PDB file of C-alpha atoms and ligand atoms in Angstrom:
ATOM      1  CA  UNK Y   1     -19.413 -16.688   5.384  1.00  0.00           C
ATOM      2  CA  UNK Y   2     -15.931 -17.174   6.804  1.00  0.00           C
ATOM      3  CA  UNK Y   3     -14.692 -14.127   4.903  1.00  0.00           C
ATOM      4  CA  UNK Y   4     -17.563 -12.009   6.224  1.00  0.00           C
ATOM      5  CA  UNK Y   5     -16.826 -13.153   9.790  1.00  0.00           C
ATOM      6  CA  UNK Y   6     -13.095 -12.477   9.389  1.00  0.00           C
ATOM      7  CA  UNK Y   7     -13.791  -8.997   8.033  1.00  0.00           C
ATOM      8  CA  UNK Y   8     -16.198  -8.165  10.844  1.00  0.00           C
ATOM      9  CA  UNK Y   9     -13.765  -9.405  13.462  1.00  0.00           C
ATOM     10  CA  UNK Y  10     -10.876  -7.370  12.037  1.00  0.00           C
ATOM     11  CA  UNK Y  11     -12.982  -4.239  11.538  1.00  0.00           C
ATOM     12  CA  UNK Y  12     -13.966  -4.326  15.214  1.00  0.00           C
ATOM     13  CA  UNK Y  13     -10.303  -3.924  16.164  1.00  0.00           C
ATOM     14  CA  UNK Y  14      -9.519  -1.101  13.701  1.00  0.00           C
ATOM     15  CA  UNK Y  15     -10.117   2.441  14.936  1.00  0.00           C
ATOM     16  CA  UNK Y  16     -11.841   5.142  12.930  1.00  0.00           C
ATOM     17  CA  UNK Y  17      -9.216   6.907  10.865  1.00  0.00           C
ATOM     18  CA  UNK Y  18      -7.488   3.643   9.959  1.00  0.00           C
ATOM     19  CA  UNK Y  19      -8.469   1.981   6.676  1.00  0.00           C
ATOM     20  CA  UNK Y  20      -8.525  -1.731   5.985  1.00  0.00           C
ATOM     21  CA  UNK Y  21      -6.944  -2.689   2.652  1.00  0.00           C
ATOM     22  CA  UNK Y  22      -8.107  -6.241   1.908  1.00  0.00           C
ATOM     23  CA  UNK Y  23      -5.174  -7.908   0.157  1.00  0.00           C
ATOM     24  CA  UNK Y  24      -6.761 -10.266  -2.357  1.00  0.00           C
ATOM     25  CA  UNK Y  25      -3.652 -11.371  -4.287  1.00  0.00           C
ATOM     26  CA  UNK Y  26      -3.778 -14.995  -5.547  1.00  0.00           C
ATOM     27  CA  UNK Y  27      -7.499 -15.278  -4.725  1.00  0.00           C
ATOM     28  CA  UNK Y  28      -9.996 -15.464  -7.601  1.00  0.00           C
ATOM     29  CA  UNK Y  29     -12.475 -12.696  -8.402  1.00  0.00           C
ATOM     30  CA  UNK Y  30     -15.336 -14.771  -6.923  1.00  0.00           C
ATOM     31  CA  UNK Y  31     -13.579 -14.738  -3.563  1.00  0.00           C
ATOM     32  CA  UNK Y  32     -13.035 -10.983  -3.780  1.00  0.00           C
ATOM     33  CA  UNK Y  33     -16.738 -10.636  -4.549  1.00  0.00           C
ATOM     34  CA  UNK Y  34     -17.591 -12.374  -1.259  1.00  0.00           C
ATOM     35  CA  UNK Y  35     -15.677  -9.692   0.618  1.00  0.00           C
ATOM     36  CA  UNK Y  36     -17.326  -7.023  -1.547  1.00  0.00           C
ATOM     37  CA  UNK Y  37     -20.755  -8.391  -0.693  1.00  0.00           C
ATOM     38  CA  UNK Y  38     -19.798  -8.245   2.989  1.00  0.00           C
ATOM     39  CA  UNK Y  39     -19.241  -4.496   2.494  1.00  0.00           C
ATOM     40  CA  UNK Y  40     -15.496  -4.260   1.816  1.00  0.00           C
ATOM     41  CA  UNK Y  41     -14.640  -1.707  -0.897  1.00  0.00           C
ATOM     42  CA  UNK Y  42     -10.849  -1.299  -0.707  1.00  0.00           C
ATOM     43  CA  UNK Y  43      -8.664  -4.068  -2.112  1.00  0.00           C
ATOM     44  CA  UNK Y  44      -4.920  -4.414  -2.586  1.00  0.00           C
ATOM     45  CA  UNK Y  45      -2.992  -6.428  -5.158  1.00  0.00           C
ATOM     46  CA  UNK Y  46       0.746  -6.838  -5.637  1.00  0.00           C
ATOM     47  CA  UNK Y  47       0.877  -7.725  -9.349  1.00  0.00           C
ATOM     48  CA  UNK Y  48      -0.192  -5.459 -12.197  1.00  0.00           C
ATOM     49  CA  UNK Y  49      -1.681  -8.192 -14.386  1.00  0.00           C
ATOM     50  CA  UNK Y  50      -3.811  -9.554 -11.558  1.00  0.00           C
ATOM     51  CA  UNK Y  51      -4.879  -6.076 -10.506  1.00  0.00           C
ATOM     52  CA  UNK Y  52      -6.047  -5.201 -14.029  1.00  0.00           C
ATOM     53  CA  UNK Y  53      -7.886  -8.517 -14.468  1.00  0.00           C
ATOM     54  CA  UNK Y  54      -9.772  -8.074 -11.204  1.00  0.00           C
ATOM     55  CA  UNK Y  55     -10.513  -4.416 -11.905  1.00  0.00           C
ATOM     56  CA  UNK Y  56     -12.126  -5.486 -15.184  1.00  0.00           C
ATOM     57  CA  UNK Y  57     -14.081  -8.361 -13.645  1.00  0.00           C
ATOM     58  CA  UNK Y  58     -15.401  -6.692 -10.500  1.00  0.00           C
ATOM     59  CA  UNK Y  59     -17.742  -3.820  -9.534  1.00  0.00           C
ATOM     60  CA  UNK Y  60     -16.483  -0.380 -10.445  1.00  0.00           C
ATOM     61  CA  UNK Y  61     -16.952   1.190  -7.011  1.00  0.00           C
ATOM     62  CA  UNK Y  62     -13.976  -0.795  -5.678  1.00  0.00           C
ATOM     63  CA  UNK Y  63     -10.868   1.232  -4.742  1.00  0.00           C
ATOM     64  CA  UNK Y  64      -7.873  -0.697  -6.072  1.00  0.00           C
ATOM     65  CA  UNK Y  65      -4.530  -0.237  -4.334  1.00  0.00           C
ATOM     66  CA  UNK Y  66      -1.244  -1.471  -5.789  1.00  0.00           C
ATOM     67  CA  UNK Y  67       0.912  -2.658  -2.895  1.00  0.00           C
ATOM     68  CA  UNK Y  68       3.682  -4.624  -4.626  1.00  0.00           C
ATOM     69  CA  UNK Y  69       6.829  -3.702  -6.529  1.00  0.00           C
ATOM     70  CA  UNK Y  70       5.933  -1.831  -9.718  1.00  0.00           C
ATOM     71  CA  UNK Y  71       8.055  -1.821 -12.875  1.00  0.00           C
ATOM     72  CA  UNK Y  72       8.055   1.426 -14.836  1.00  0.00           C
ATOM     73  CA  UNK Y  73       6.973  -0.269 -18.068  1.00  0.00           C
ATOM     74  CA  UNK Y  74       3.767  -1.521 -16.392  1.00  0.00           C
ATOM     75  CA  UNK Y  75       2.564   1.778 -14.937  1.00  0.00           C
ATOM     76  CA  UNK Y  76       0.472   2.487 -18.043  1.00  0.00           C
ATOM     77  CA  UNK Y  77      -1.824  -0.465 -17.339  1.00  0.00           C
ATOM     78  CA  UNK Y  78      -2.890   0.741 -13.887  1.00  0.00           C
ATOM     79  CA  UNK Y  79      -2.754   4.504 -14.428  1.00  0.00           C
ATOM     80  CA  UNK Y  80      -6.365   4.829 -15.672  1.00  0.00           C
ATOM     81  CA  UNK Y  81      -7.936   3.510 -12.468  1.00  0.00           C
ATOM     82  CA  UNK Y  82      -5.523   2.822  -9.588  1.00  0.00           C
ATOM     83  CA  UNK Y  83      -6.634   4.562  -6.389  1.00  0.00           C
ATOM     84  CA  UNK Y  84      -3.309   4.517  -4.537  1.00  0.00           C
ATOM     85  CA  UNK Y  85       0.154   3.145  -5.342  1.00  0.00           C
ATOM     86  CA  UNK Y  86       1.822   2.129  -2.060  1.00  0.00           C
ATOM     87  CA  UNK Y  87       5.110   0.995  -3.536  1.00  0.00           C
ATOM     88  CA  UNK Y  88       6.948   3.939  -5.079  1.00  0.00           C
ATOM     89  CA  UNK Y  89      10.627   3.071  -4.627  1.00  0.00           C
ATOM     90  CA  UNK Y  90      12.462   5.365  -7.054  1.00  0.00           C
ATOM     91  CA  UNK Y  91      12.243   8.837  -8.573  1.00  0.00           C
ATOM     92  CA  UNK Y  92      12.279   7.211 -12.009  1.00  0.00           C
ATOM     93  CA  UNK Y  93       9.130   5.248 -11.154  1.00  0.00           C
ATOM     94  CA  UNK Y  94       7.441   8.342  -9.763  1.00  0.00           C
ATOM     95  CA  UNK Y  95       8.263  10.245 -12.963  1.00  0.00           C
ATOM     96  CA  UNK Y  96       6.677   7.478 -15.029  1.00  0.00           C
ATOM     97  CA  UNK Y  97       3.540   7.521 -12.832  1.00  0.00           C
ATOM     98  CA  UNK Y  98       3.408  11.280 -13.359  1.00  0.00           C
ATOM     99  CA  UNK Y  99       3.697  10.852 -17.135  1.00  0.00           C
ATOM    100  CA  UNK Y 100       0.915   8.256 -17.226  1.00  0.00           C
ATOM    101  CA  UNK Y 101      -1.219  10.298 -14.828  1.00  0.00           C
ATOM    102  CA  UNK Y 102      -0.942  13.228 -17.191  1.00  0.00           C
ATOM    103  CA  UNK Y 103      -1.878  11.055 -20.202  1.00  0.00           C
ATOM    104  CA  UNK Y 104      -4.974   9.909 -18.344  1.00  0.00           C
ATOM    105  CA  UNK Y 105      -5.925  13.359 -17.080  1.00  0.00           C
ATOM    106  CA  UNK Y 106      -5.466  12.174 -13.497  1.00  0.00           C
ATOM    107  CA  UNK Y 107      -3.468  13.073 -10.418  1.00  0.00           C
ATOM    108  CA  UNK Y 108      -2.392   9.681  -9.091  1.00  0.00           C
ATOM    109  CA  UNK Y 109      -2.025   9.334  -5.305  1.00  0.00           C
ATOM    110  CA  UNK Y 110       1.178   7.569  -4.222  1.00  0.00           C
ATOM    111  CA  UNK Y 111       3.063   6.518  -1.109  1.00  0.00           C
ATOM    112  CA  UNK Y 112       6.831   6.292  -0.812  1.00  0.00           C
ATOM    113  CA  UNK Y 113       7.920   2.831   0.270  1.00  0.00           C
ATOM    114  CA  UNK Y 114      10.501   3.101   3.016  1.00  0.00           C
ATOM    115  CA  UNK Y 115      12.894   0.291   3.828  1.00  0.00           C
ATOM    116  CA  UNK Y 116      12.419  -0.317   7.561  1.00  0.00           C
ATOM    117  CA  UNK Y 117      13.146  -4.047   7.822  1.00  0.00           C
ATOM    118  CA  UNK Y 118      16.500  -5.634   8.549  1.00  0.00           C
ATOM    119  CA  UNK Y 119      16.075  -7.995   5.599  1.00  0.00           C
ATOM    120  CA  UNK Y 120      18.112  -7.211   2.503  1.00  0.00           C
ATOM    121  CA  UNK Y 121      15.531  -8.061  -0.121  1.00  0.00           C
ATOM    122  CA  UNK Y 122      12.805  -5.517   0.555  1.00  0.00           C
ATOM    123  CA  UNK Y 123      12.407  -2.615  -1.859  1.00  0.00           C
ATOM    124  CA  UNK Y 124      12.237   0.968  -0.739  1.00  0.00           C
ATOM    125  CA  UNK Y 125      13.972   4.216   0.099  1.00  0.00           C
ATOM    126  CA  UNK Y 126      16.064   4.835   3.203  1.00  0.00           C
ATOM    127  CA  UNK Y 127      14.864   7.644   5.496  1.00  0.00           C
ATOM    128  CA  UNK Y 128      17.700   9.846   4.196  1.00  0.00           C
ATOM    129  CA  UNK Y 129      16.733   9.174   0.579  1.00  0.00           C
ATOM    130  CA  UNK Y 130      13.141  10.176   1.323  1.00  0.00           C
ATOM    131  CA  UNK Y 131      14.279  13.456   2.853  1.00  0.00           C
ATOM    132  CA  UNK Y 132      16.508  14.194  -0.132  1.00  0.00           C
ATOM    133  CA  UNK Y 133      13.729  13.345  -2.582  1.00  0.00           C
ATOM    134  CA  UNK Y 134      11.220  15.617  -0.845  1.00  0.00           C
ATOM    135  CA  UNK Y 135      13.632  18.535  -1.207  1.00  0.00           C
ATOM    136  CA  UNK Y 136      14.412  17.894  -4.874  1.00  0.00           C
ATOM    137  CA  UNK Y 137      13.226  20.056  -7.760  1.00  0.00           C
ATOM    138  CA  UNK Y 138      12.625  16.886  -9.798  1.00  0.00           C
ATOM    139  CA  UNK Y 139       9.860  15.950  -7.374  1.00  0.00           C
ATOM    140  CA  UNK Y 140       8.416  19.455  -7.118  1.00  0.00           C
ATOM    141  CA  UNK Y 141       8.059  19.490 -10.929  1.00  0.00           C
ATOM    142  CA  UNK Y 142       5.628  16.558 -11.037  1.00  0.00           C
ATOM    143  CA  UNK Y 143       2.059  17.768 -11.624  1.00  0.00           C
ATOM    144  CA  UNK Y 144       0.148  14.508 -12.058  1.00  0.00           C
ATOM    145  CA  UNK Y 145       1.060  12.709  -8.864  1.00  0.00           C
ATOM    146  CA  UNK Y 146       0.246  13.482  -5.255  1.00  0.00           C
ATOM    147  CA  UNK Y 147       2.440  11.961  -2.557  1.00  0.00           C
ATOM    148  CA  UNK Y 148       0.157  11.320   0.395  1.00  0.00           C
ATOM    149  CA  UNK Y 149       2.426   9.458   2.799  1.00  0.00           C
ATOM    150  CA  UNK Y 150       4.690   6.512   3.503  1.00  0.00           C
ATOM    151  CA  UNK Y 151       4.498   2.714   3.374  1.00  0.00           C
ATOM    152  CA  UNK Y 152       6.676   0.175   5.136  1.00  0.00           C
ATOM    153  CA  UNK Y 153       6.967  -3.543   5.752  1.00  0.00           C
ATOM    154  CA  UNK Y 154       8.423  -4.792   9.013  1.00  0.00           C
ATOM    155  CA  UNK Y 155      10.854  -7.695   9.222  1.00  0.00           C
ATOM    156  CA  UNK Y 156       9.410 -11.197   9.056  1.00  0.00           C
ATOM    157  CA  UNK Y 157      10.460 -12.253  12.546  1.00  0.00           C
ATOM    158  CA  UNK Y 158       9.115 -13.580  15.825  1.00  0.00           C
ATOM    159  CA  UNK Y 159      10.937 -10.727  17.556  1.00  0.00           C
ATOM    160  CA  UNK Y 160       7.991  -8.455  18.388  1.00  0.00           C
ATOM    161  CA  UNK Y 161      10.153  -5.724  19.835  1.00  0.00           C
ATOM    162  CA  UNK Y 162      12.085  -5.492  16.580  1.00  0.00           C
ATOM    163  CA  UNK Y 163       8.863  -5.226  14.574  1.00  0.00           C
ATOM    164  CA  UNK Y 164       7.569  -2.559  16.950  1.00  0.00           C
ATOM    165  CA  UNK Y 165      10.813  -0.596  16.660  1.00  0.00           C
ATOM    166  CA  UNK Y 166      10.599  -0.719  12.865  1.00  0.00           C
ATOM    167  CA  UNK Y 167       7.042   0.670  12.966  1.00  0.00           C
ATOM    168  CA  UNK Y 168       8.149   3.327  15.442  1.00  0.00           C
ATOM    169  CA  UNK Y 169      10.980   4.396  13.142  1.00  0.00           C
ATOM    170  CA  UNK Y 170       8.579   4.815  10.197  1.00  0.00           C
ATOM    171  CA  UNK Y 171       6.111   6.767  12.326  1.00  0.00           C
ATOM    172  CA  UNK Y 172       8.935   9.025  13.554  1.00  0.00           C
ATOM    173  CA  UNK Y 173      10.009   9.754   9.974  1.00  0.00           C
ATOM    174  CA  UNK Y 174       6.376  10.458   9.030  1.00  0.00           C
ATOM    175  CA  UNK Y 175       5.982  12.940  11.908  1.00  0.00           C
ATOM    176  CA  UNK Y 176       9.308  14.593  11.124  1.00  0.00           C
ATOM    177  CA  UNK Y 177       8.356  15.092   7.471  1.00  0.00           C
ATOM    178  CA  UNK Y 178       4.948  16.463   8.454  1.00  0.00           C
ATOM    179  CA  UNK Y 179       6.656  19.277  10.336  1.00  0.00           C
ATOM    180  CA  UNK Y 180       8.822  20.238   7.354  1.00  0.00           C
ATOM    181  CA  UNK Y 181       7.921  22.555   4.505  1.00  0.00           C
ATOM    182  CA  UNK Y 182       6.752  20.269   1.707  1.00  0.00           C
ATOM    183  CA  UNK Y 183       6.193  20.852  -2.015  1.00  0.00           C
ATOM    184  CA  UNK Y 184       2.625  21.404  -3.258  1.00  0.00           C
ATOM    185  CA  UNK Y 185       2.338  17.829  -4.516  1.00  0.00           C
ATOM    186  CA  UNK Y 186       3.179  16.293  -1.126  1.00  0.00           C
ATOM    187  CA  UNK Y 187       0.831  15.879   1.816  1.00  0.00           C
ATOM    188  CA  UNK Y 188       1.823  13.572   4.678  1.00  0.00           C
ATOM    189  CA  UNK Y 189      -1.491  12.066   5.772  1.00  0.00           C
ATOM    190  CA  UNK Y 190      -1.246   8.304   5.245  1.00  0.00           C
ATOM    191  CA  UNK Y 191       0.983   5.781   6.967  1.00  0.00           C
ATOM    192  CA  UNK Y 192       0.542   2.319   5.414  1.00  0.00           C
ATOM    193  CA  UNK Y 193       1.925  -0.298   7.773  1.00  0.00           C
ATOM    194  CA  UNK Y 194       0.721  -3.580   9.252  1.00  0.00           C
ATOM    195  CA  UNK Y 195      -0.165  -6.975   7.727  1.00  0.00           C
ATOM    196  CA  UNK Y 196      -2.053 -10.015   9.058  1.00  0.00           C
ATOM    197  CA  UNK Y 197       0.616 -10.918  11.575  1.00  0.00           C
ATOM    198  CA  UNK Y 198       1.369  -7.467  12.918  1.00  0.00           C
ATOM    199  CA  UNK Y 199      -1.479  -5.055  12.168  1.00  0.00           C
ATOM    200  CA  UNK Y 200      -2.667  -4.604  15.792  1.00  0.00           C
ATOM    201  CA  UNK Y 201       0.842  -3.474  16.690  1.00  0.00           C
ATOM    202  CA  UNK Y 202       1.066  -1.248  13.603  1.00  0.00           C
ATOM    203  CA  UNK Y 203      -2.180   0.439  14.661  1.00  0.00           C
ATOM    204  CA  UNK Y 204      -0.781   1.030  18.142  1.00  0.00           C
ATOM    205  CA  UNK Y 205       2.206   2.677  16.476  1.00  0.00           C
ATOM    206  CA  UNK Y 206       0.089   5.018  14.352  1.00  0.00           C
ATOM    207  CA  UNK Y 207      -0.830   3.212  11.136  1.00  0.00           C
ATOM    208  CA  UNK Y 208      -3.614   4.800   9.036  1.00  0.00           C
ATOM    209  CA  UNK Y 209      -3.835   1.891   6.544  1.00  0.00           C
ATOM    210  CA  UNK Y 210      -3.391  -1.783   7.286  1.00  0.00           C
ATOM    211  CA  UNK Y 211      -2.863  -4.232   4.417  1.00  0.00           C
ATOM    212  CA  UNK Y 212      -4.421  -7.497   5.521  1.00  0.00           C
ATOM    213  CA  UNK Y 213      -4.608 -10.611   3.322  1.00  0.00           C
ATOM    214  CA  UNK Y 214      -4.463 -14.036   4.945  1.00  0.00           C
ATOM    215  CA  UNK Y 215      -6.386 -13.009   8.084  1.00  0.00           C
ATOM    216  CA  UNK Y 216      -9.346 -12.252   5.775  1.00  0.00           C
ATOM    217  CA  UNK Y 217      -9.023 -14.759   2.936  1.00  0.00           C
ATOM    218  CA  UNK Y 218      -7.052 -17.586   4.567  1.00  0.00           C
ATOM    219  CA  UNK Y 219      -3.657 -18.840   3.541  1.00  0.00           C
ATOM    220  CA  UNK Y 220      -2.530 -18.271  -0.014  1.00  0.00           C
ATOM    221  CA  UNK Y 221      -1.775 -21.308  -2.109  1.00  0.00           C
ATOM    222  CA  UNK Y 222       0.895 -20.361  -4.619  1.00  0.00           C
ATOM    223  CA  UNK Y 223       1.151 -23.787  -6.251  1.00  0.00           C
ATOM    224  CA  UNK Y 224      -2.310 -23.911  -7.845  1.00  0.00           C
ATOM    225  CA  UNK Y 225      -3.635 -21.059  -9.993  1.00  0.00           C
TER     226      UNK Y 225
HETATM  227  C1  PLP O 301       0.808  -9.876   0.668  1.00  0.00           C
HETATM  228  C2  PLP O 301       1.043  -8.533   1.208  1.00  0.00           C
HETATM  229  C3  PLP O 301       0.354  -8.081   2.357  1.00  0.00           C
HETATM  230  C4  PLP O 301      -0.640  -8.932   3.126  1.00  0.00           C
HETATM  231  O1  PLP O 301      -0.012 -10.009   3.736  1.00  0.00           O
HETATM  232  P1  PLP O 301      -0.786 -10.944   4.798  1.00  0.00           P
HETATM  233  O2  PLP O 301       0.292 -11.439   5.671  1.00  0.00           O
HETATM  234  O3  PLP O 301      -1.450 -12.011   4.003  1.00  0.00           O
HETATM  235  O4  PLP O 301      -1.766 -10.088   5.511  1.00  0.00           O
HETATM  236  C5  PLP O 301       0.599  -6.790   2.782  1.00  0.00           C
HETATM  237  N1  PLP O 301       1.468  -5.978   2.143  1.00  0.00           N
HETATM  238  C6  PLP O 301       2.142  -6.377   1.053  1.00  0.00           C
HETATM  239  C7  PLP O 301       3.097  -5.422   0.390  1.00  0.00           C
HETATM  240  C8  PLP O 301       1.964  -7.663   0.555  1.00  0.00           C
HETATM  241  O5  PLP O 301       2.641  -8.058  -0.545  1.00  0.00           O
END
């Protein structure tokens, strides 16, 4: 009941053309099912093992998005079904996704994760690295992936202006890339930015996908399984 209310409240604030990714990490399949029964069909997970377990346990019309750091040796487990990988942070990873996409007879949609936060620890490309990658023949050669946009995470800070500036910088890169000639396997349509604490601002700055966890499911408890 609480989940349904949370979903309805959030959906009222999200414009058409922006998708809600319900981030269900750490929550059991039964909890995900409550959101499913309230009508939610797009879910995001940050760990491969958890994503696969929930994919197997839950209805097959769910779109599963991988939003967390992905190791190359784990791509094979998600390649048969993943709907969108938000967290591509190297050419090597993209090449592995391409290889596994090919093995599965799929073209796997992906986003490039761009490092927009001030924090050191976040994964992702710099804006310059993205531009170089999009011009490279190594990228143009990949037949079993489709790059559909960019993903970013803002700094974890109370400084709202800083967060807004980080979203603005990602949106500016997105618009710049859209105007450039792009290879056949690239299409700049999705901008994945915004989490529970900052999604209204991300939407104001042009987000097309918000990844919202705790505002739907409540706080995560990492100490009990
Ligand atoms: C956990 C997570 C989210 C959702 O975070 P909330 O603050 O709970 O909304 C969004 N994006 C990524 C990459 C995450 O790991």
